[in-house]
PDB file of C-alpha atoms in Angstrom:
ATOM      1  CA  ASP A   1      -0.264   0.075   0.112  1.00  0.00           C
ATOM      2  CA  GLN A   2       1.764   3.252  -1.157  1.00  0.00           C
ATOM      3  CA  GLN A   3       0.570   6.035   1.174  1.00  0.00           C
ATOM      4  CA  VAL A   4       2.655   8.381  -0.996  1.00  0.00           C
ATOM      5  CA  LYS A   5       2.673   8.339  -4.732  1.00  0.00           C
ATOM      6  CA  GLN A   6       4.406  10.074  -7.405  1.00  0.00           C
ATOM      7  CA  ASN A   7       2.763   9.114 -10.581  1.00  0.00           C
ATOM      8  CA  SER A   8       5.288  10.475 -12.745  1.00  0.00           C
ATOM      9  CA  PRO A   9       8.744   8.733 -13.287  1.00  0.00           C
ATOM     10  CA  SER A  10      10.129  11.289 -15.303  1.00  0.00           C
ATOM     11  CA  LEU A  11       9.991  14.856 -16.456  1.00  0.00           C
ATOM     12  CA  SER A  12      11.932  16.689 -19.046  1.00  0.00           C
ATOM     13  CA  VAL A  13      11.696  20.687 -19.380  1.00  0.00           C
ATOM     14  CA  GLN A  14      13.749  23.395 -21.111  1.00  0.00           C
ATOM     15  CA  GLU A  15      16.128  25.532 -19.317  1.00  0.00           C
ATOM     16  CA  GLY A  16      14.114  28.597 -18.127  1.00  0.00           C
ATOM     17  CA  ARG A  17      10.881  26.973 -18.163  1.00  0.00           C
ATOM     18  CA  ILE A  18       8.618  25.676 -15.099  1.00  0.00           C
ATOM     19  CA  SER A  19       8.920  22.354 -13.753  1.00  0.00           C
ATOM     20  CA  ILE A  20       6.201  20.971 -11.976  1.00  0.00           C
ATOM     21  CA  LEU A  21       6.498  17.901  -9.828  1.00  0.00           C
ATOM     22  CA  ASN A  22       3.323  16.213  -8.368  1.00  0.00           C
ATOM     23  CA  CYS A  23       2.933  14.163  -5.273  1.00  0.00           C
ATOM     24  CA  ASP A  24      -0.303  12.235  -4.007  1.00  0.00           C
ATOM     25  CA  TYR A  25      -1.004  10.805  -0.567  1.00  0.00           C
ATOM     26  CA  THR A  26      -3.543   8.693   0.956  1.00  0.00           C
ATOM     27  CA  ASN A  27      -3.089   8.793   4.657  1.00  0.00           C
ATOM     28  CA  SER A  28      -5.158  11.723   6.481  1.00  0.00           C
ATOM     29  CA  MET A  29      -2.734  11.679   9.456  1.00  0.00           C
ATOM     30  CA  PHE A  30       0.223  13.202   7.580  1.00  0.00           C
ATOM     31  CA  ASP A  31       0.380  16.443   8.450  1.00  0.00           C
ATOM     32  CA  TYR A  32       4.051  17.605   7.400  1.00  0.00           C
ATOM     33  CA  PHE A  33       5.572  17.156   3.830  1.00  0.00           C
ATOM     34  CA  LEU A  34       8.830  17.635   2.402  1.00  0.00           C
ATOM     35  CA  TRP A  35      10.574  17.524  -0.729  1.00  0.00           C
ATOM     36  CA  TYR A  36      13.941  16.017  -1.137  1.00  0.00           C
ATOM     37  CA  LYS A  37      16.568  15.938  -4.340  1.00  0.00           C
ATOM     38  CA  LYS A  38      18.918  13.393  -5.029  1.00  0.00           C
ATOM     39  CA  TYR A  39      22.090  13.304  -7.341  1.00  0.00           C
ATOM     40  CA  PRO A  40      23.585  10.000  -8.160  1.00  0.00           C
ATOM     41  CA  ALA A  41      25.846   8.467  -5.917  1.00  0.00           C
ATOM     42  CA  GLU A  42      24.680  10.749  -3.361  1.00  0.00           C
ATOM     43  CA  GLY A  43      22.028  10.498  -0.378  1.00  0.00           C
ATOM     44  CA  PRO A  44      19.068  12.526  -0.494  1.00  0.00           C
ATOM     45  CA  THR A  45      19.407  16.143   0.722  1.00  0.00           C
ATOM     46  CA  PHE A  46      16.285  18.268   2.223  1.00  0.00           C
ATOM     47  CA  LEU A  47      15.106  20.593  -0.568  1.00  0.00           C
ATOM     48  CA  ILE A  48      11.762  22.100   0.780  1.00  0.00           C
ATOM     49  CA  SER A  49       8.748  21.561   3.266  1.00  0.00           C
ATOM     50  CA  ILE A  50       5.001  22.549   4.171  1.00  0.00           C
ATOM     51  CA  SER A  51       2.809  22.046   7.169  1.00  0.00           C
ATOM     52  CA  SER A  52      -0.561  20.963   6.444  1.00  0.00           C
ATOM     53  CA  ILE A  53      -1.537  24.564   8.067  1.00  0.00           C
ATOM     54  CA  LYS A  54      -0.559  26.077   5.052  1.00  0.00           C
ATOM     55  CA  ASP A  55      -1.421  25.803   1.546  1.00  0.00           C
ATOM     56  CA  LYS A  56       2.188  27.588  -0.007  1.00  0.00           C
ATOM     57  CA  ASN A  57       5.641  27.815   0.775  1.00  0.00           C
ATOM     58  CA  GLU A  58       8.570  29.599  -1.075  1.00  0.00           C
ATOM     59  CA  ASP A  59      12.284  29.077  -0.717  1.00  0.00           C
ATOM     60  CA  GLY A  60      13.616  31.119  -3.730  1.00  0.00           C
ATOM     61  CA  ARG A  61      13.198  29.303  -7.036  1.00  0.00           C
ATOM     62  CA  PHE A  62      11.205  26.598  -5.431  1.00  0.00           C
ATOM     63  CA  THR A  63       7.438  26.865  -4.008  1.00  0.00           C
ATOM     64  CA  VAL A  64       5.630  23.955  -2.923  1.00  0.00           C
ATOM     65  CA  PHE A  65       1.380  24.109  -3.094  1.00  0.00           C
ATOM     66  CA  LEU A  66      -0.369  21.956  -0.768  1.00  0.00           C
ATOM     67  CA  ASN A  67      -3.855  20.727  -1.476  1.00  0.00           C
ATOM     68  CA  LYS A  68      -5.426  19.099   1.730  1.00  0.00           C
ATOM     69  CA  SER A  69      -8.810  18.264   0.405  1.00  0.00           C
ATOM     70  CA  ALA A  70      -7.065  16.508  -2.828  1.00  0.00           C
ATOM     71  CA  LYS A  71      -4.308  15.222  -0.731  1.00  0.00           C
ATOM     72  CA  HIS A  72      -2.097  16.593  -3.520  1.00  0.00           C
ATOM     73  CA  LEU A  73       1.083  18.312  -3.053  1.00  0.00           C
ATOM     74  CA  SER A  74       2.994  20.035  -6.101  1.00  0.00           C
ATOM     75  CA  LEU A  75       6.937  21.282  -6.207  1.00  0.00           C
ATOM     76  CA  HIS A  76       6.905  24.071  -8.844  1.00  0.00           C
ATOM     77  CA  ILE A  77      10.650  24.928 -10.089  1.00  0.00           C
ATOM     78  CA  VAL A  78      10.989  28.729 -11.716  1.00  0.00           C
ATOM     79  CA  PRO A  79      13.173  28.972 -13.700  1.00  0.00           C
ATOM     80  CA  SER A  80      14.570  25.599 -14.139  1.00  0.00           C
ATOM     81  CA  GLN A  81      18.302  25.335 -14.529  1.00  0.00           C
ATOM     82  CA  PRO A  82      20.516  21.927 -15.576  1.00  0.00           C
ATOM     83  CA  GLY A  83      21.903  21.891 -12.236  1.00  0.00           C
ATOM     84  CA  ASP A  84      18.269  20.863 -11.084  1.00  0.00           C
ATOM     85  CA  SER A  85      18.543  17.867 -12.947  1.00  0.00           C
ATOM     86  CA  ALA A  86      18.088  14.861  -9.996  1.00  0.00           C
ATOM     87  CA  VAL A  87      15.672  12.772  -8.960  1.00  0.00           C
ATOM     88  CA  TYR A  88      12.857  14.290  -6.497  1.00  0.00           C
ATOM     89  CA  PHE A  89      11.400  12.715  -3.752  1.00  0.00           C
ATOM     90  CA  CYS A  90       8.101  13.620  -1.973  1.00  0.00           C
ATOM     91  CA  ALA A  91       7.923  12.677   1.587  1.00  0.00           C
ATOM     92  CA  ALA A  92       5.411  12.797   4.485  1.00  0.00           C
ATOM     93  CA  SER A  93       5.481  12.718   8.086  1.00  0.00           C
ATOM     94  CA  GLY A  94       2.201  12.474  10.703  1.00  0.00           C
ATOM     95  CA  ASN A  95       2.100  14.340  14.029  1.00  0.00           C
ATOM     96  CA  ALA A  96       3.016  14.204  17.176  1.00  0.00           C
ATOM     97  CA  GLY A  97       1.700  11.123  18.985  1.00  0.00           C
ATOM     98  CA  GLY A  98       0.991   8.912  15.698  1.00  0.00           C
ATOM     99  CA  THR A  99       2.395   5.773  14.557  1.00  0.00           C
ATOM    100  CA  SER A 100       4.084   8.191  11.506  1.00  0.00           C
ATOM    101  CA  TYR A 101       5.402  10.786  13.635  1.00  0.00           C
ATOM    102  CA  GLY A 102       9.310  11.627  13.165  1.00  0.00           C
ATOM    103  CA  LYS A 103       9.259   8.695  10.253  1.00  0.00           C
ATOM    104  CA  LEU A 104       9.385   9.791   6.470  1.00  0.00           C
ATOM    105  CA  THR A 105       7.503   7.797   3.924  1.00  0.00           C
ATOM    106  CA  PHE A 106       8.801   8.469   0.504  1.00  0.00           C
ATOM    107  CA  GLY A 107       7.186   8.257  -2.789  1.00  0.00           C
ATOM    108  CA  GLN A 108       8.822   6.643  -5.804  1.00  0.00           C
ATOM    109  CA  GLY A 109      10.647   9.746  -6.936  1.00  0.00           C
ATOM    110  CA  THR A 110      10.695  11.606 -10.361  1.00  0.00           C
ATOM    111  CA  ILE A 111      13.329  12.091 -12.315  1.00  0.00           C
ATOM    112  CA  LEU A 112      13.586  15.730 -13.633  1.00  0.00           C
ATOM    113  CA  THR A 113      15.834  16.483 -16.538  1.00  0.00           C
ATOM    114  CA  VAL A 114      16.432  20.236 -17.582  1.00  0.00           C
ATOM    115  CA  HIS A 115      17.916  20.590 -21.074  1.00  0.00           C
ATOM    116  CA  PRO A 116      20.028  23.494 -22.042  1.00  0.00           C
TER     117      PRO A 116
ATOM    118  CA  ASN B   1      32.712  17.597   7.150  1.00  0.00           C
ATOM    119  CA  ALA B   2      29.973  16.587   9.959  1.00  0.00           C
ATOM    120  CA  GLY B   3      27.020  14.100   9.051  1.00  0.00           C
ATOM    121  CA  VAL B   4      26.227  10.898   8.522  1.00  0.00           C
ATOM    122  CA  THR B   5      28.899   8.395   7.200  1.00  0.00           C
ATOM    123  CA  GLN B   6      28.097   5.081   6.035  1.00  0.00           C
ATOM    124  CA  THR B   7      30.590   2.123   5.188  1.00  0.00           C
ATOM    125  CA  PRO B   8      31.146   0.786   2.955  1.00  0.00           C
ATOM    126  CA  LYS B   9      30.209   2.434  -0.102  1.00  0.00           C
ATOM    127  CA  PHE B  10      29.920  -0.728  -2.123  1.00  0.00           C
ATOM    128  CA  GLN B  11      29.866  -4.308  -1.449  1.00  0.00           C
ATOM    129  CA  VAL B  12      29.002  -7.522  -3.364  1.00  0.00           C
ATOM    130  CA  LEU B  13      27.893 -10.684  -1.453  1.00  0.00           C
ATOM    131  CA  LYS B  14      27.144 -14.469  -2.368  1.00  0.00           C
ATOM    132  CA  THR B  15      23.519 -15.591  -1.405  1.00  0.00           C
ATOM    133  CA  GLY B  16      23.605 -16.817   2.478  1.00  0.00           C
ATOM    134  CA  GLN B  17      26.613 -14.901   3.288  1.00  0.00           C
ATOM    135  CA  SER B  18      26.429 -12.188   6.351  1.00  0.00           C
ATOM    136  CA  MET B  19      27.584  -8.647   6.780  1.00  0.00           C
ATOM    137  CA  THR B  20      27.187  -5.224   8.595  1.00  0.00           C
ATOM    138  CA  LEU B  21      26.271  -1.865   7.157  1.00  0.00           C
ATOM    139  CA  GLN B  22      27.735   0.618   9.412  1.00  0.00           C
ATOM    140  CA  CYS B  23      26.410   4.061   9.944  1.00  0.00           C
ATOM    141  CA  ALA B  24      27.756   6.865  12.148  1.00  0.00           C
ATOM    142  CA  GLN B  25      26.830  10.723  12.653  1.00  0.00           C
ATOM    143  CA  ASP B  26      28.673  13.411  14.618  1.00  0.00           C
ATOM    144  CA  MET B  27      25.846  16.054  14.998  1.00  0.00           C
ATOM    145  CA  ASN B  28      24.528  14.713  18.011  1.00  0.00           C
ATOM    146  CA  HIS B  29      21.325  13.286  16.660  1.00  0.00           C
ATOM    147  CA  ASN B  30      19.237  11.208  18.606  1.00  0.00           C
ATOM    148  CA  SER B  31      16.999   9.443  16.276  1.00  0.00           C
ATOM    149  CA  MET B  32      18.565   7.270  13.385  1.00  0.00           C
ATOM    150  CA  TYR B  33      16.885   5.451  10.447  1.00  0.00           C
ATOM    151  CA  TRP B  34      17.916   2.942   7.589  1.00  0.00           C
ATOM    152  CA  TYR B  35      16.109   2.994   4.627  1.00  0.00           C
ATOM    153  CA  ARG B  36      16.611   1.081   1.310  1.00  0.00           C
ATOM    154  CA  GLN B  37      16.313   2.501  -2.359  1.00  0.00           C
ATOM    155  CA  ASP B  38      15.033   0.235  -4.486  1.00  0.00           C
ATOM    156  CA  PRO B  39      13.908   1.143  -8.761  1.00  0.00           C
ATOM    157  CA  GLY B  40      10.096   2.225  -8.794  1.00  0.00           C
ATOM    158  CA  MET B  41       9.857   1.719  -4.871  1.00  0.00           C
ATOM    159  CA  GLY B  42      11.201   5.082  -3.465  1.00  0.00           C
ATOM    160  CA  LEU B  43      13.007   4.802  -0.110  1.00  0.00           C
ATOM    161  CA  ARG B  44      11.460   2.592   2.353  1.00  0.00           C
ATOM    162  CA  LEU B  45      12.136   2.313   6.112  1.00  0.00           C
ATOM    163  CA  ILE B  46      13.724  -0.573   7.421  1.00  0.00           C
ATOM    164  CA  TYR B  47      14.437   0.007  11.035  1.00  0.00           C
ATOM    165  CA  TYR B  48      14.888   2.994  13.278  1.00  0.00           C
ATOM    166  CA  SER B  49      15.949   4.093  16.548  1.00  0.00           C
ATOM    167  CA  ALA B  50      14.404   7.080  18.202  1.00  0.00           C
ATOM    168  CA  SER B  51      17.031   7.539  20.729  1.00  0.00           C
ATOM    169  CA  GLU B  52      19.799   5.709  22.295  1.00  0.00           C
ATOM    170  CA  GLY B  53      18.914   1.971  23.521  1.00  0.00           C
ATOM    171  CA  THR B  54      15.878   1.993  21.667  1.00  0.00           C
ATOM    172  CA  THR B  55      15.045   0.271  17.966  1.00  0.00           C
ATOM    173  CA  ASP B  56      11.665  -0.468  15.989  1.00  0.00           C
ATOM    174  CA  LYS B  57      10.862  -1.952  13.210  1.00  0.00           C
ATOM    175  CA  GLY B  58       9.859   0.122  10.102  1.00  0.00           C
ATOM    176  CA  GLU B  59       8.029  -0.883   6.804  1.00  0.00           C
ATOM    177  CA  VAL B  60      10.358  -3.542   5.307  1.00  0.00           C
ATOM    178  CA  PRO B  61      12.432  -5.283   8.473  1.00  0.00           C
ATOM    179  CA  ASN B  62      12.356  -8.963   7.197  1.00  0.00           C
ATOM    180  CA  GLY B  63      15.770 -10.158   6.721  1.00  0.00           C
ATOM    181  CA  TYR B  64      17.585  -7.417   8.955  1.00  0.00           C
ATOM    182  CA  ASN B  65      18.857  -6.647  12.413  1.00  0.00           C
ATOM    183  CA  VAL B  66      20.146  -3.549  13.734  1.00  0.00           C
ATOM    184  CA  SER B  67      22.128  -2.046  16.615  1.00  0.00           C
ATOM    185  CA  ARG B  68      22.023   1.249  18.301  1.00  0.00           C
ATOM    186  CA  LEU B  69      25.893   0.555  19.644  1.00  0.00           C
ATOM    187  CA  ASN B  70      25.630   4.335  21.178  1.00  0.00           C
ATOM    188  CA  LYS B  71      24.433   7.733  20.145  1.00  0.00           C
ATOM    189  CA  ARG B  72      26.554   8.092  17.072  1.00  0.00           C
ATOM    190  CA  GLU B  73      26.439   4.437  15.632  1.00  0.00           C
ATOM    191  CA  PHE B  74      23.546   2.782  14.408  1.00  0.00           C
ATOM    192  CA  SER B  75      24.094  -0.475  12.475  1.00  0.00           C
ATOM    193  CA  LEU B  76      22.262  -2.662   9.808  1.00  0.00           C
ATOM    194  CA  ARG B  77      23.154  -6.401   9.718  1.00  0.00           C
ATOM    195  CA  LEU B  78      22.183  -9.110   7.081  1.00  0.00           C
ATOM    196  CA  GLU B  79      22.321 -12.418   8.915  1.00  0.00           C
ATOM    197  CA  SER B  80      22.087 -14.520   5.314  1.00  0.00           C
ATOM    198  CA  ALA B  81      21.769 -11.862   2.518  1.00  0.00           C
ATOM    199  CA  ALA B  82      19.081 -12.981  -0.334  1.00  0.00           C
ATOM    200  CA  PRO B  83      19.155 -11.610  -3.766  1.00  0.00           C
ATOM    201  CA  SER B  84      15.995  -9.553  -3.005  1.00  0.00           C
ATOM    202  CA  GLN B  85      18.216  -7.398  -0.540  1.00  0.00           C
ATOM    203  CA  THR B  86      20.204  -6.184  -3.466  1.00  0.00           C
ATOM    204  CA  SER B  87      19.243  -2.636  -3.068  1.00  0.00           C
ATOM    205  CA  VAL B  88      21.246   0.831  -2.072  1.00  0.00           C
ATOM    206  CA  TYR B  89      21.197   1.719   1.652  1.00  0.00           C
ATOM    207  CA  PHE B  90      20.806   5.019   3.207  1.00  0.00           C
ATOM    208  CA  CYS B  91      21.656   5.715   6.823  1.00  0.00           C
ATOM    209  CA  ALA B  92      19.935   9.036   8.178  1.00  0.00           C
ATOM    210  CA  SER B  93      19.770  10.931  11.436  1.00  0.00           C
ATOM    211  CA  ARG B  94      17.157  13.537  12.491  1.00  0.00           C
ATOM    212  CA  ARG B  95      17.818  16.254  15.195  1.00  0.00           C
ATOM    213  CA  PRO B  96      15.712  16.510  18.117  1.00  0.00           C
ATOM    214  CA  GLY B  97      12.195  18.094  17.448  1.00  0.00           C
ATOM    215  CA  GLY B  98      13.122  18.562  13.716  1.00  0.00           C
ATOM    216  CA  ARG B  99      10.579  17.144  11.376  1.00  0.00           C
ATOM    217  CA  TYR B 100      12.572  17.680   8.395  1.00  0.00           C
ATOM    218  CA  GLY B 101      15.987  17.768   9.735  1.00  0.00           C
ATOM    219  CA  TYR B 102      16.866  14.862   8.167  1.00  0.00           C
ATOM    220  CA  THR B 103      20.559  14.105   7.039  1.00  0.00           C
ATOM    221  CA  PHE B 104      21.592  11.011   4.955  1.00  0.00           C
ATOM    222  CA  GLY B 105      24.745   9.459   4.240  1.00  0.00           C
ATOM    223  CA  SER B 106      25.856   8.844   0.747  1.00  0.00           C
ATOM    224  CA  GLY B 107      24.513   5.213   0.558  1.00  0.00           C
ATOM    225  CA  THR B 108      25.817   1.787   0.392  1.00  0.00           C
ATOM    226  CA  ARG B 109      25.278  -0.016  -2.754  1.00  0.00           C
ATOM    227  CA  LEU B 110      24.967  -4.065  -2.226  1.00  0.00           C
ATOM    228  CA  THR B 111      24.711  -6.542  -4.550  1.00  0.00           C
ATOM    229  CA  VAL B 112      23.655  -9.872  -3.480  1.00  0.00           C
ATOM    230  CA  VAL B 113      24.422 -12.665  -6.271  1.00  0.00           C
TER     231      VAL B 113
END
């Protein structure tokens, strides 16, 4: 039972354009969502996060949107750069006291390729 | 540099052999985790340790054991390796109160033949 799903295995965009990566979740106990970026032969690194009390969080070129009613979040990268080419993982965590608190449940990942 | 150190980086095992993957962090984090990454599956939690002296099963614990040796070190042991355990293994640690403060190691690529 995949509680966090990234249905697009890959995405290809042109440099300077917007990249939109999507993520869906099924567990209503999740209340904190994160995006991680992973380069080959390296561990994932934290990119941006959002709490369920918000619907948007921005950090420079990266914006995460959360739609709780649809159990959907997305990561927007504007403008996209070739150095953004990596695997992006969506992850979710549950609230304090819940069984998923402090543990991250990851999606399958989306390979982003940004062409010069 | 401060962070999470995993050894070895690569390993090839024969079916039935045993080995221990080592992980150490120098950030004084309480919680430590072992994940495996497989194509199309994302990262799945094998075991975790919320604090020194405690360990708990994650999503896919079968075939593995762990030891939280001290606050710094959290090892993962395969007692009898199987081809299904071919994967990339990541260790991570999390600072107290930091719901997003996961720091990952660079991974161990394990092949079981």
